[in-house]
Amino acid sequence: MAEYTLRVRRQKPEADDRGPAGPYWEEFEVELDPTLSVLDGLLQAKDRQDGSLGVRCSCRAAICGSCGVKINGQSTLACLTQIGEAQERANRLARETDAGADGDGDGNQPIVVEPMGNMPVIKDLVTDMESTHWKKIRRVTPWLIDDGNPPERERIVPPETMVDITQTIACIQCGACVSSCLSMEADPDFIGPAALAKAYRFVGDPRDVDTEARLNDLAQDPHGIYDCTHCFSCVDACPKGVAPMDQIMRLRRLAGHDHDIDDRNNGRRHETAFVKIIEKKGTLDESLLLQESYAQGIKGKLKPSKAAIKGLLGSLPTAIRGIKTGKMRSLPKLIPGIHPKLPGDAQDHVKRIYKHAEEHREELNLYISGVEDDEPAEVGASAETTVENAEERRDS
Amino acid sequence: MGIISKVHPVRSHSNAAQGGINAALNPGDTWESHAFDTVKGSDYLGDQDAIEVMCREAPEEILHLEHLGVPFHRNEEGKLGTRAFGGASQARTFYVADITGQAIMHVLYEQLMKYSDLIDRYEEYFTTALAIDDDGNCVGAVTRNVRDGSMELFEAKNVILATGGNGQIWKPTTNALICTGDGIAMAYRAGAPLMDMEMIQYHPTTLAGKGFLITEGARGEGAHLLNAKGERFMEKYAPNKMELASRDVVSRAEQTEINEGRGFPDGTVALDITVVPKKRIHEALREIVLVGRDFAGVDITREPIRIKPGNHYTMGGVKTDVNGATSIPGLYAAGECACVSVHGGNRLGANSLLDTLIFGRRAGAHAADRAKRIDWSRPSRAILADEEAKIGEIMKRERATGRRISEIKHELGTTMDKYVAVFRDEEGLTKALETVRRLKEEAKTAYIDDRGTVFNQDILGALELSFMLDSAECTCIAALHRTESRGAQYRTDYPERNDEEWLKHITLTLDGDEPKIGYAPVTITQWQPAERKY
Ligand SMILES: Cc1cc2nc3c(=O)[nH]c(=O)nc-3n(C[C@H](O)[C@H](O)[C@H](O)COP(=O)(O)OP(=O)(O)OC[C@H]3O[C@@H](n4cnc5c(N)ncnc54)[C@H](O)[C@@H]3O)c2cc1C
Ligand code: SF4
Ligand code: SF4
Ligand code: FES
């Protein structure tokens, strides 16, 4: 048993004798075993102190998807987060932000619990998932479209395809990924990680006959598969290993590479440029990337189209932000030709990865191959996720 | 047509079903074999006509689900593959990793979205009572919209209850917080008889304290049960089927080991999954890997995990026929809230999802047919006013007058887990019944904190508690009344099965304030009662 303070972002839906409607913070002291969950803590507060504390929950075991919240700023399930760990994280965060300050940052900090992001709040920790999450799920035609002619027995399909889509079927529709999605924050119309993962569930299902139409739809939609910025937040947030971003990357590969879908959003060209540059240079040259994606050959013979120039100009703020934050190299290095090569034999390594990726087409299924530690993990993933994000993946 | 659910439908408890769903679909398997296993599993209390219907229709149901898009596990040839389950003479459990229930329910919800122009969904609407007209027909239900607190009377020619089990009456339980047996109590209050209420399944492998389930699939894949001395104790209790005997048998064996001092000090025995090949664990039991890691801090691929029997399933429920019809015209029940009875004294693993699907479909078809034949009968609006008044009264209660809802719930749960569990006797059951009756009184003055309209979960908790107390009372009375041991009912004071006196169902019908005991015969078609050996 240990004592914890839960600092809960509450929202009163209606005014009453206890106060006006609106958001406020309230702290609850709870006492429980550190291996129990933050949800157990919330329920204890609700049971013993204030029965009006609103939080959806049912299974207590990360199965029903009811209890999506933010804990210490991270989107997750309340029932899956051990309260002891949440405490450690709260303390760590306090230490990091108070690094210079003296005195405080020691001792136990309150564990901060807030409703999920990117969704309107109904009451306390209860959000309106209908208008955000479910509407988008319905957007991707979320049912199997078969040939209308089911056989007498089962459909015979390669066994690994069923294992494959089980990763996305494992989604419990909790909304944690939606809550954490950075693209969604910028573009509320973005179809989003959960719905796109749901889309892959059908695209990857050999029993579905509408693959091409589905891919085309998702590629052409300006809020579709190319609206994702590879930020990994959804992969981190997802409690069930669905890895929505990976599913989005697979949709892109299927759309752009396998089905040759040229989208209106320049998504495919951007991606092709990305891959080409890395192949050539062994590392990403952002200066080339913009130009290649929007206007291949802008410095060469081809004249860029109007749309391309518009796209390029539209990207300037991003480019400038990129330079400022150090994600893109500073101006002098933007001058073509002086982009440095990777040191040592790194360039060869990159080439080998490309060769491997071209010769072996392996679908990434983290859920299964990612946890097997007896055999060495296979090189999977589409080329760009491997190269671009290898490091981040190690950290996460 | 409308579907009313107190939580978003995909949050329903069926998604917890990990292991799979049974059907005699493999070449060489027969529905008779499935039916016999079910009859034997039920300790001959199951109604054989109903069991025959279920087992005969099972293969079609699996194929139907497959055609709708459930990604069932395939064998190397790409055909449906099976795993072994307890109490079954053949491997006939079809599955999706260990998220079978979730996969099925999500696919069915996909179909609901697909046919949204035909079926209205009322998501987060809590049903508080059934509407019965002057002729005794069920003609609708009263609901509270959870989001805004408004009360509504739904009129219908038929009402089908599919409200699930009541595991929350026990603490701990593998059941979700929403499993409070609302439909069982609502039907009982409307006058429908309940049946087999004493038959409560304790699952052999649950995590101590927290009640989380480790699927039977783990034993199906070959995991062993060990006592603290490292002995594979099932050799003593079920030398042939070992860990895969019926659940009542395995739970009793574990509890005996624990009671006789061969368990671990924390009142558990061990489940050793490390004997299953690692690759197979990750492929077929990955949810259990997560449960072990996240909720027990154990890597099940490397070390045994401590488990004990825990409350899991209610075999009993609202008495229905093979079409899901209850004794009240227009009222149907299907799934865990119903008692057809296909599970009798003990349900076989992976037969419950099947029960929900087969009898859910049959109830739907029968109700649709009835709807065509009858005229509308309007419910009286008085019931709406009554329900509003009931809620208004709870909201107005003063704090000083009573206990907290959560306190009563806690006392109920621990009492039931102590006295109405794997081993029972008259003294304990009497204590349990007295406690339940006292709690029923206390619940009448229990207070809540939330007086609001929007998402007032507090008031719903109060309503659920009163539903739970009704079922708990029936369970205690039936368990006291059945003076024999059969299936999940093991009376230490009456340790033998007594077919002469007790090869019959106990029914309970509301009479005034208390249940009246009655009996229903067990239907026997081709399998005469025999001694049960595994
Ligand atoms: C952990 C676990 C594992 C299991 N594994 C298996 C397995 O492998 N194989 C198997 O066959 N069985 C298994 N079972 C049993 C099986 O899952 C259940 O018996 C079955 O899912 C019950 O389904 P149901 O449709 O009757 O009820 P539920 O799925 O519980 O649904 C009840 C519905 O009724 C609604 N409801 C309830 N009360 C109200 C109200 N007052 N107003 C409005 N709506 C209401 C709820 O919102 C919900 O939608 C398992 C059970 C558990 C607990
Ligand atoms: S990776 Fe893409 S989908 Fe996932 S959170 Fe980031 S932007 Fe959103
Ligand atoms: S993808 Fe993961 S985080 Fe997103 S809704 Fe599904 S389970 Fe939740
Ligand atoms: S309570 Fe079901 S996912 Fe947390």
PDB file of N, CA and C and ligand atoms in Angstrom, chain A residues 63, chain B residues 4-9 11-22 85 93 100-101 105 125-128 143 162-165 174-176 178-183 186 203 212-213 215 247 312-313 334-337 347-356 464 467, ligand 1:
ATOM      1  N   ILE A  63      -9.129  -4.388 -22.357  1.00  0.00           N
ATOM      2  CA  ILE A  63      -9.815  -5.145 -23.394  1.00  0.00           C
ATOM      3  C   ILE A  63     -10.974  -4.362 -24.005  1.00  0.00           C
TER       4      ILE A  63
ATOM      5  N   ILE B   4     -30.244  -1.280 -27.932  1.00  0.00           N
ATOM      6  CA  ILE B   4     -29.985  -0.392 -26.810  1.00  0.00           C
ATOM      7  C   ILE B   4     -28.849  -0.987 -25.983  1.00  0.00           C
ATOM      8  N   SER B   5     -27.852  -0.187 -25.686  1.00  0.00           N
ATOM      9  CA  SER B   5     -26.755  -0.713 -24.872  1.00  0.00           C
ATOM     10  C   SER B   5     -26.281   0.346 -23.893  1.00  0.00           C
ATOM     11  N   LYS B   6     -26.031  -0.081 -22.677  1.00  0.00           N
ATOM     12  CA  LYS B   6     -25.653   0.905 -21.660  1.00  0.00           C
ATOM     13  C   LYS B   6     -24.229   1.402 -21.836  1.00  0.00           C
ATOM     14  N   VAL B   7     -23.429   0.652 -22.587  1.00  0.00           N
ATOM     15  CA  VAL B   7     -22.107   1.152 -22.977  1.00  0.00           C
ATOM     16  C   VAL B   7     -22.055   1.112 -24.501  1.00  0.00           C
ATOM     17  N   HIS B   8     -21.061   1.758 -25.093  1.00  0.00           N
ATOM     18  CA  HIS B   8     -20.914   1.613 -26.534  1.00  0.00           C
ATOM     19  C   HIS B   8     -20.815   0.111 -26.822  1.00  0.00           C
ATOM     20  N   PRO B   9     -21.537  -0.391 -27.841  1.00  0.00           N
ATOM     21  CA  PRO B   9     -21.586  -1.848 -28.032  1.00  0.00           C
ATOM     22  C   PRO B   9     -20.230  -2.544 -28.049  1.00  0.00           C
ATOM     23  N   ARG B  11     -17.824  -2.035 -26.291  1.00  0.00           N
ATOM     24  CA  ARG B  11     -17.284  -2.145 -24.923  1.00  0.00           C
ATOM     25  C   ARG B  11     -17.909  -3.318 -24.180  1.00  0.00           C
ATOM     26  N   SER B  12     -18.875  -3.981 -24.792  1.00  0.00           N
ATOM     27  CA  SER B  12     -19.592  -5.060 -24.122  1.00  0.00           C
ATOM     28  C   SER B  12     -18.638  -6.164 -23.684  1.00  0.00           C
ATOM     29  N   HIS B  13     -19.113  -6.950 -22.755  1.00  0.00           N
ATOM     30  CA  HIS B  13     -18.199  -7.886 -22.127  1.00  0.00           C
ATOM     31  C   HIS B  13     -17.786  -9.050 -23.027  1.00  0.00           C
ATOM     32  N   SER B  14     -18.532  -9.308 -24.091  1.00  0.00           N
ATOM     33  CA  SER B  14     -18.146 -10.420 -24.964  1.00  0.00           C
ATOM     34  C   SER B  14     -16.731 -10.269 -25.499  1.00  0.00           C
ATOM     35  N   ASN B  15     -16.225  -9.033 -25.523  1.00  0.00           N
ATOM     36  CA  ASN B  15     -14.860  -8.893 -26.051  1.00  0.00           C
ATOM     37  C   ASN B  15     -13.816  -9.518 -25.135  1.00  0.00           C
ATOM     38  N   ALA B  16     -14.216  -9.895 -23.932  1.00  0.00           N
ATOM     39  CA  ALA B  16     -13.257 -10.533 -23.031  1.00  0.00           C
ATOM     40  C   ALA B  16     -13.044 -12.004 -23.359  1.00  0.00           C
ATOM     41  N   ALA B  17     -13.934 -12.575 -24.160  1.00  0.00           N
ATOM     42  CA  ALA B  17     -13.814 -14.002 -24.473  1.00  0.00           C
ATOM     43  C   ALA B  17     -12.556 -14.218 -25.297  1.00  0.00           C
ATOM     44  N   GLN B  18     -11.627 -14.922 -24.693  1.00  0.00           N
ATOM     45  CA  GLN B  18     -10.320 -15.039 -25.336  1.00  0.00           C
ATOM     46  C   GLN B  18     -10.216 -16.313 -26.156  1.00  0.00           C
ATOM     47  N   GLY B  19     -10.637 -17.408 -25.545  1.00  0.00           N
ATOM     48  CA  GLY B  19     -10.259 -18.725 -26.037  1.00  0.00           C
ATOM     49  C   GLY B  19     -10.826 -19.128 -27.373  1.00  0.00           C
ATOM     50  N   GLY B  20     -12.137 -18.951 -27.562  1.00  0.00           N
ATOM     51  CA  GLY B  20     -12.679 -19.352 -28.840  1.00  0.00           C
ATOM     52  C   GLY B  20     -14.108 -19.801 -28.763  1.00  0.00           C
ATOM     53  N   ILE B  21     -14.531 -20.464 -29.823  1.00  0.00           N
ATOM     54  CA  ILE B  21     -15.927 -20.853 -29.971  1.00  0.00           C
ATOM     55  C   ILE B  21     -15.989 -22.261 -30.567  1.00  0.00           C
ATOM     56  N   ASN B  22     -16.841 -23.083 -29.996  1.00  0.00           N
ATOM     57  CA  ASN B  22     -16.888 -24.500 -30.368  1.00  0.00           C
ATOM     58  C   ASN B  22     -17.833 -24.776 -31.528  1.00  0.00           C
ATOM     59  N   PHE B  85      -9.838 -27.656 -26.085  1.00  0.00           N
ATOM     60  CA  PHE B  85     -10.417 -26.952 -24.951  1.00  0.00           C
ATOM     61  C   PHE B  85     -10.907 -27.971 -23.937  1.00  0.00           C
ATOM     62  N   THR B  93     -12.357 -26.061 -31.097  1.00  0.00           N
ATOM     63  CA  THR B  93     -12.515 -24.651 -30.747  1.00  0.00           C
ATOM     64  C   THR B  93     -11.872 -23.773 -31.818  1.00  0.00           C
ATOM     65  N   THR B 100     -10.753 -13.835 -29.512  1.00  0.00           N
ATOM     66  CA  THR B 100     -11.874 -14.341 -30.314  1.00  0.00           C
ATOM     67  C   THR B 100     -13.147 -13.512 -30.134  1.00  0.00           C
ATOM     68  N   GLY B 101     -13.518 -13.287 -28.882  1.00  0.00           N
ATOM     69  CA  GLY B 101     -14.755 -12.553 -28.623  1.00  0.00           C
ATOM     70  C   GLY B 101     -14.684 -11.145 -29.182  1.00  0.00           C
ATOM     71  N   MET B 105     -17.101  -9.664 -32.000  1.00  0.00           N
ATOM     72  CA  MET B 105     -17.965  -8.536 -31.685  1.00  0.00           C
ATOM     73  C   MET B 105     -17.665  -7.331 -32.578  1.00  0.00           C
ATOM     74  N   TYR B 125     -27.373   4.058 -23.624  1.00  0.00           N
ATOM     75  CA  TYR B 125     -28.734   4.174 -23.088  1.00  0.00           C
ATOM     76  C   TYR B 125     -28.898   3.040 -22.076  1.00  0.00           C
ATOM     77  N   PHE B 126     -29.301   3.379 -20.887  1.00  0.00           N
ATOM     78  CA  PHE B 126     -29.407   2.389 -19.813  1.00  0.00           C
ATOM     79  C   PHE B 126     -30.874   2.000 -19.632  1.00  0.00           C
ATOM     80  N   THR B 127     -31.185   0.708 -19.781  1.00  0.00           N
ATOM     81  CA  THR B 127     -32.566   0.256 -19.592  1.00  0.00           C
ATOM     82  C   THR B 127     -32.830   0.055 -18.107  1.00  0.00           C
ATOM     83  N   THR B 128     -33.915   0.626 -17.618  1.00  0.00           N
ATOM     84  CA  THR B 128     -34.196   0.512 -16.186  1.00  0.00           C
ATOM     85  C   THR B 128     -35.324  -0.467 -15.887  1.00  0.00           C
ATOM     86  N   THR B 143     -35.798   3.610 -20.676  1.00  0.00           N
ATOM     87  CA  THR B 143     -34.354   3.807 -20.658  1.00  0.00           C
ATOM     88  C   THR B 143     -33.991   5.201 -20.148  1.00  0.00           C
ATOM     89  N   ALA B 162     -30.372  -9.218 -24.007  1.00  0.00           N
ATOM     90  CA  ALA B 162     -29.071  -9.853 -24.275  1.00  0.00           C
ATOM     91  C   ALA B 162     -28.063  -9.147 -23.386  1.00  0.00           C
ATOM     92  N   THR B 163     -28.430  -9.050 -22.119  1.00  0.00           N
ATOM     93  CA  THR B 163     -27.744  -8.148 -21.198  1.00  0.00           C
ATOM     94  C   THR B 163     -26.580  -8.776 -20.451  1.00  0.00           C
ATOM     95  N   GLY B 164     -26.252 -10.032 -20.754  1.00  0.00           N
ATOM     96  CA  GLY B 164     -25.048 -10.616 -20.187  1.00  0.00           C
ATOM     97  C   GLY B 164     -25.193 -11.105 -18.760  1.00  0.00           C
ATOM     98  N   GLY B 165     -24.038 -11.449 -18.187  1.00  0.00           N
ATOM     99  CA  GLY B 165     -24.009 -12.107 -16.878  1.00  0.00           C
ATOM    100  C   GLY B 165     -24.029 -11.135 -15.705  1.00  0.00           C
ATOM    101  N   THR B 174     -13.889 -12.437 -12.933  1.00  0.00           N
ATOM    102  CA  THR B 174     -13.278 -12.164 -14.236  1.00  0.00           C
ATOM    103  C   THR B 174     -14.169 -11.216 -15.046  1.00  0.00           C
ATOM    104  N   ASN B 175     -15.371 -10.978 -14.554  1.00  0.00           N
ATOM    105  CA  ASN B 175     -16.338 -10.191 -15.323  1.00  0.00           C
ATOM    106  C   ASN B 175     -16.075  -8.691 -15.218  1.00  0.00           C
ATOM    107  N   ALA B 176     -16.486  -7.988 -16.252  1.00  0.00           N
ATOM    108  CA  ALA B 176     -16.300  -6.537 -16.295  1.00  0.00           C
ATOM    109  C   ALA B 176     -17.273  -5.839 -15.341  1.00  0.00           C
ATOM    110  N   ILE B 178     -19.505  -3.839 -15.904  1.00  0.00           N
ATOM    111  CA  ILE B 178     -20.882  -3.689 -16.384  1.00  0.00           C
ATOM    112  C   ILE B 178     -21.699  -4.978 -16.231  1.00  0.00           C
ATOM    113  N   CYS B 179     -21.069  -6.074 -15.808  1.00  0.00           N
ATOM    114  CA  CYS B 179     -21.793  -7.348 -15.731  1.00  0.00           C
ATOM    115  C   CYS B 179     -22.548  -7.439 -14.421  1.00  0.00           C
ATOM    116  N   THR B 180     -23.684  -6.766 -14.379  1.00  0.00           N
ATOM    117  CA  THR B 180     -24.435  -6.657 -13.140  1.00  0.00           C
ATOM    118  C   THR B 180     -25.794  -7.344 -13.244  1.00  0.00           C
ATOM    119  N   GLY B 181     -25.987  -8.119 -14.302  1.00  0.00           N
ATOM    120  CA  GLY B 181     -27.204  -8.926 -14.405  1.00  0.00           C
ATOM    121  C   GLY B 181     -28.488  -8.118 -14.482  1.00  0.00           C
ATOM    122  N   ASP B 182     -28.432  -6.961 -15.105  1.00  0.00           N
ATOM    123  CA  ASP B 182     -29.616  -6.087 -15.153  1.00  0.00           C
ATOM    124  C   ASP B 182     -30.818  -6.787 -15.786  1.00  0.00           C
ATOM    125  N   GLY B 183     -30.568  -7.464 -16.897  1.00  0.00           N
ATOM    126  CA  GLY B 183     -31.677  -8.091 -17.627  1.00  0.00           C
ATOM    127  C   GLY B 183     -32.297  -9.231 -16.836  1.00  0.00           C
ATOM    128  N   MET B 186     -34.467  -7.563 -14.322  1.00  0.00           N
ATOM    129  CA  MET B 186     -35.633  -6.899 -14.928  1.00  0.00           C
ATOM    130  C   MET B 186     -36.695  -7.922 -15.330  1.00  0.00           C
ATOM    131  N   HIS B 203     -13.853 -20.241 -12.634  1.00  0.00           N
ATOM    132  CA  HIS B 203     -12.869 -20.618 -13.661  1.00  0.00           C
ATOM    133  C   HIS B 203     -11.562 -21.010 -12.982  1.00  0.00           C
ATOM    134  N   PHE B 212      -8.295 -11.353 -12.936  1.00  0.00           N
ATOM    135  CA  PHE B 212      -8.122 -11.435 -14.388  1.00  0.00           C
ATOM    136  C   PHE B 212      -8.035 -12.887 -14.832  1.00  0.00           C
ATOM    137  N   LEU B 213      -8.539 -13.111 -16.021  1.00  0.00           N
ATOM    138  CA  LEU B 213      -8.598 -14.473 -16.527  1.00  0.00           C
ATOM    139  C   LEU B 213      -7.366 -14.842 -17.344  1.00  0.00           C
ATOM    140  N   THR B 215      -6.824 -17.519 -20.118  1.00  0.00           N
ATOM    141  CA  THR B 215      -7.731 -18.362 -20.895  1.00  0.00           C
ATOM    142  C   THR B 215      -7.425 -19.850 -20.754  1.00  0.00           C
ATOM    143  N   ARG B 247     -14.407 -27.586 -16.147  1.00  0.00           N
ATOM    144  CA  ARG B 247     -13.956 -26.520 -15.265  1.00  0.00           C
ATOM    145  C   ARG B 247     -14.294 -26.762 -13.806  1.00  0.00           C
ATOM    146  N   HIS B 312     -16.663 -16.561 -12.592  1.00  0.00           N
ATOM    147  CA  HIS B 312     -16.491 -16.370 -14.024  1.00  0.00           C
ATOM    148  C   HIS B 312     -17.784 -16.302 -14.823  1.00  0.00           C
ATOM    149  N   TYR B 313     -18.749 -17.154 -14.516  1.00  0.00           N
ATOM    150  CA  TYR B 313     -19.867 -17.278 -15.450  1.00  0.00           C
ATOM    151  C   TYR B 313     -21.108 -17.746 -14.711  1.00  0.00           C
ATOM    152  N   ALA B 334     -31.451 -14.037 -24.500  1.00  0.00           N
ATOM    153  CA  ALA B 334     -30.422 -14.851 -25.141  1.00  0.00           C
ATOM    154  C   ALA B 334     -29.067 -14.482 -24.575  1.00  0.00           C
ATOM    155  N   GLY B 335     -28.156 -15.431 -24.629  1.00  0.00           N
ATOM    156  CA  GLY B 335     -26.810 -15.181 -24.129  1.00  0.00           C
ATOM    157  C   GLY B 335     -26.709 -15.501 -22.654  1.00  0.00           C
ATOM    158  N   GLU B 336     -25.755 -14.865 -22.009  1.00  0.00           N
ATOM    159  CA  GLU B 336     -25.469 -15.242 -20.628  1.00  0.00           C
ATOM    160  C   GLU B 336     -26.627 -14.932 -19.681  1.00  0.00           C
ATOM    161  N   CYS B 337     -27.484 -13.972 -20.019  1.00  0.00           N
ATOM    162  CA  CYS B 337     -28.601 -13.641 -19.128  1.00  0.00           C
ATOM    163  C   CYS B 337     -29.700 -14.689 -19.210  1.00  0.00           C
ATOM    164  N   ARG B 347     -20.733 -25.070 -17.564  1.00  0.00           N
ATOM    165  CA  ARG B 347     -20.563 -24.746 -18.971  1.00  0.00           C
ATOM    166  C   ARG B 347     -19.184 -25.167 -19.440  1.00  0.00           C
ATOM    167  N   LEU B 348     -19.112 -25.733 -20.624  1.00  0.00           N
ATOM    168  CA  LEU B 348     -17.817 -26.026 -21.230  1.00  0.00           C
ATOM    169  C   LEU B 348     -17.237 -24.741 -21.804  1.00  0.00           C
ATOM    170  N   GLY B 349     -15.919 -24.620 -21.711  1.00  0.00           N
ATOM    171  CA  GLY B 349     -15.250 -23.483 -22.317  1.00  0.00           C
ATOM    172  C   GLY B 349     -15.611 -23.404 -23.784  1.00  0.00           C
ATOM    173  N   ALA B 350     -15.757 -22.168 -24.297  1.00  0.00           N
ATOM    174  CA  ALA B 350     -16.014 -21.913 -25.706  1.00  0.00           C
ATOM    175  C   ALA B 350     -17.415 -22.326 -26.163  1.00  0.00           C
ATOM    176  N   ASN B 351     -18.279 -22.670 -25.211  1.00  0.00           N
ATOM    177  CA  ASN B 351     -19.671 -22.929 -25.563  1.00  0.00           C
ATOM    178  C   ASN B 351     -20.548 -21.698 -25.337  1.00  0.00           C
ATOM    179  N   SER B 352     -19.993 -20.689 -24.692  1.00  0.00           N
ATOM    180  CA  SER B 352     -20.841 -19.561 -24.335  1.00  0.00           C
ATOM    181  C   SER B 352     -21.027 -18.584 -25.493  1.00  0.00           C
ATOM    182  N   LEU B 353     -19.924 -18.282 -26.170  1.00  0.00           N
ATOM    183  CA  LEU B 353     -20.065 -17.430 -27.358  1.00  0.00           C
ATOM    184  C   LEU B 353     -21.039 -18.098 -28.322  1.00  0.00           C
ATOM    185  N   LEU B 354     -20.920 -19.424 -28.403  1.00  0.00           N
ATOM    186  CA  LEU B 354     -21.792 -20.169 -29.297  1.00  0.00           C
ATOM    187  C   LEU B 354     -23.254 -20.014 -28.872  1.00  0.00           C
ATOM    188  N   ASP B 355     -23.491 -20.167 -27.575  1.00  0.00           N
ATOM    189  CA  ASP B 355     -24.827 -19.995 -27.017  1.00  0.00           C
ATOM    190  C   ASP B 355     -25.390 -18.603 -27.386  1.00  0.00           C
ATOM    191  N   THR B 356     -24.577 -17.563 -27.199  1.00  0.00           N
ATOM    192  CA  THR B 356     -25.067 -16.203 -27.495  1.00  0.00           C
ATOM    193  C   THR B 356     -25.455 -16.080 -28.966  1.00  0.00           C
ATOM    194  N   GLU B 464     -27.899  -0.549 -10.680  1.00  0.00           N
ATOM    195  CA  GLU B 464     -27.235  -1.844 -10.887  1.00  0.00           C
ATOM    196  C   GLU B 464     -27.168  -2.632  -9.581  1.00  0.00           C
ATOM    197  N   PHE B 467     -30.330  -4.403  -8.950  1.00  0.00           N
ATOM    198  CA  PHE B 467     -30.446  -5.579  -9.833  1.00  0.00           C
ATOM    199  C   PHE B 467     -29.599  -6.732  -9.279  1.00  0.00           C
TER     200      PHE B 467
HETATM  201  C1  LIG C   1     -12.740 -13.202 -19.223  1.00  0.00           C
HETATM  202  C2  LIG C   1     -13.747 -14.037 -19.934  1.00  0.00           C
HETATM  203  C3  LIG C   1     -13.364 -14.910 -20.944  1.00  0.00           C
HETATM  204  C4  LIG C   1     -14.314 -15.676 -21.619  1.00  0.00           C
HETATM  205  N1  LIG C   1     -13.881 -16.514 -22.607  1.00  0.00           N
HETATM  206  C5  LIG C   1     -14.819 -17.200 -23.311  1.00  0.00           C
HETATM  207  C6  LIG C   1     -14.438 -18.022 -24.407  1.00  0.00           C
HETATM  208  O1  LIG C   1     -13.260 -18.133 -24.727  1.00  0.00           O
HETATM  209  N2  LIG C   1     -15.378 -18.663 -25.102  1.00  0.00           N
HETATM  210  C7  LIG C   1     -16.699 -18.547 -24.783  1.00  0.00           C
HETATM  211  O2  LIG C   1     -17.503 -19.145 -25.468  1.00  0.00           O
HETATM  212  N3  LIG C   1     -17.085 -17.787 -23.754  1.00  0.00           N
HETATM  213  C8  LIG C   1     -16.188 -17.102 -23.008  1.00  0.00           C
HETATM  214  N4  LIG C   1     -16.590 -16.321 -21.963  1.00  0.00           N
HETATM  215  C9  LIG C   1     -18.005 -16.148 -21.692  1.00  0.00           C
HETATM  216  C10 LIG C   1     -18.622 -15.205 -22.689  1.00  0.00           C
HETATM  217  O3  LIG C   1     -17.708 -14.205 -23.019  1.00  0.00           O
HETATM  218  C11 LIG C   1     -19.855 -14.520 -22.168  1.00  0.00           C
HETATM  219  O4  LIG C   1     -20.675 -15.403 -21.543  1.00  0.00           O
HETATM  220  C12 LIG C   1     -20.609 -13.898 -23.322  1.00  0.00           C
HETATM  221  O5  LIG C   1     -19.749 -13.056 -24.025  1.00  0.00           O
HETATM  222  C13 LIG C   1     -21.816 -13.131 -22.864  1.00  0.00           C
HETATM  223  O6  LIG C   1     -22.334 -12.446 -23.966  1.00  0.00           O
HETATM  224  P1  LIG C   1     -23.680 -11.679 -23.908  1.00  0.00           P
HETATM  225  O7  LIG C   1     -23.952 -11.208 -25.278  1.00  0.00           O
HETATM  226  O8  LIG C   1     -24.689 -12.507 -23.248  1.00  0.00           O
HETATM  227  O9  LIG C   1     -23.430 -10.436 -22.938  1.00  0.00           O
HETATM  228  P2  LIG C   1     -22.392  -9.218 -23.002  1.00  0.00           P
HETATM  229  O10 LIG C   1     -21.400  -9.348 -24.052  1.00  0.00           O
HETATM  230  O11 LIG C   1     -21.952  -9.024 -21.605  1.00  0.00           O
HETATM  231  O12 LIG C   1     -23.305  -8.006 -23.427  1.00  0.00           O
HETATM  232  C14 LIG C   1     -24.280  -7.484 -22.603  1.00  0.00           C
HETATM  233  C15 LIG C   1     -24.830  -6.267 -23.275  1.00  0.00           C
HETATM  234  O13 LIG C   1     -25.989  -5.842 -22.608  1.00  0.00           O
HETATM  235  C16 LIG C   1     -25.930  -4.466 -22.375  1.00  0.00           C
HETATM  236  N5  LIG C   1     -26.656  -4.173 -21.141  1.00  0.00           N
HETATM  237  C17 LIG C   1     -26.567  -4.798 -19.959  1.00  0.00           C
HETATM  238  N6  LIG C   1     -27.391  -4.230 -19.069  1.00  0.00           N
HETATM  239  C18 LIG C   1     -28.011  -3.220 -19.710  1.00  0.00           C
HETATM  240  C19 LIG C   1     -28.971  -2.241 -19.323  1.00  0.00           C
HETATM  241  N7  LIG C   1     -29.462  -2.177 -18.095  1.00  0.00           N
HETATM  242  N8  LIG C   1     -29.378  -1.359 -20.251  1.00  0.00           N
HETATM  243  C20 LIG C   1     -28.882  -1.391 -21.507  1.00  0.00           C
HETATM  244  N9  LIG C   1     -27.974  -2.282 -21.914  1.00  0.00           N
HETATM  245  C21 LIG C   1     -27.545  -3.180 -21.028  1.00  0.00           C
HETATM  246  C22 LIG C   1     -24.466  -4.160 -22.242  1.00  0.00           C
HETATM  247  O14 LIG C   1     -24.220  -2.810 -22.564  1.00  0.00           O
HETATM  248  C23 LIG C   1     -23.874  -5.093 -23.277  1.00  0.00           C
HETATM  249  O15 LIG C   1     -23.888  -4.495 -24.536  1.00  0.00           O
HETATM  250  C24 LIG C   1     -15.657 -15.574 -21.262  1.00  0.00           C
HETATM  251  C25 LIG C   1     -16.042 -14.712 -20.254  1.00  0.00           C
HETATM  252  C26 LIG C   1     -15.102 -13.973 -19.570  1.00  0.00           C
HETATM  253  C27 LIG C   1     -15.533 -13.112 -18.434  1.00  0.00           C
END
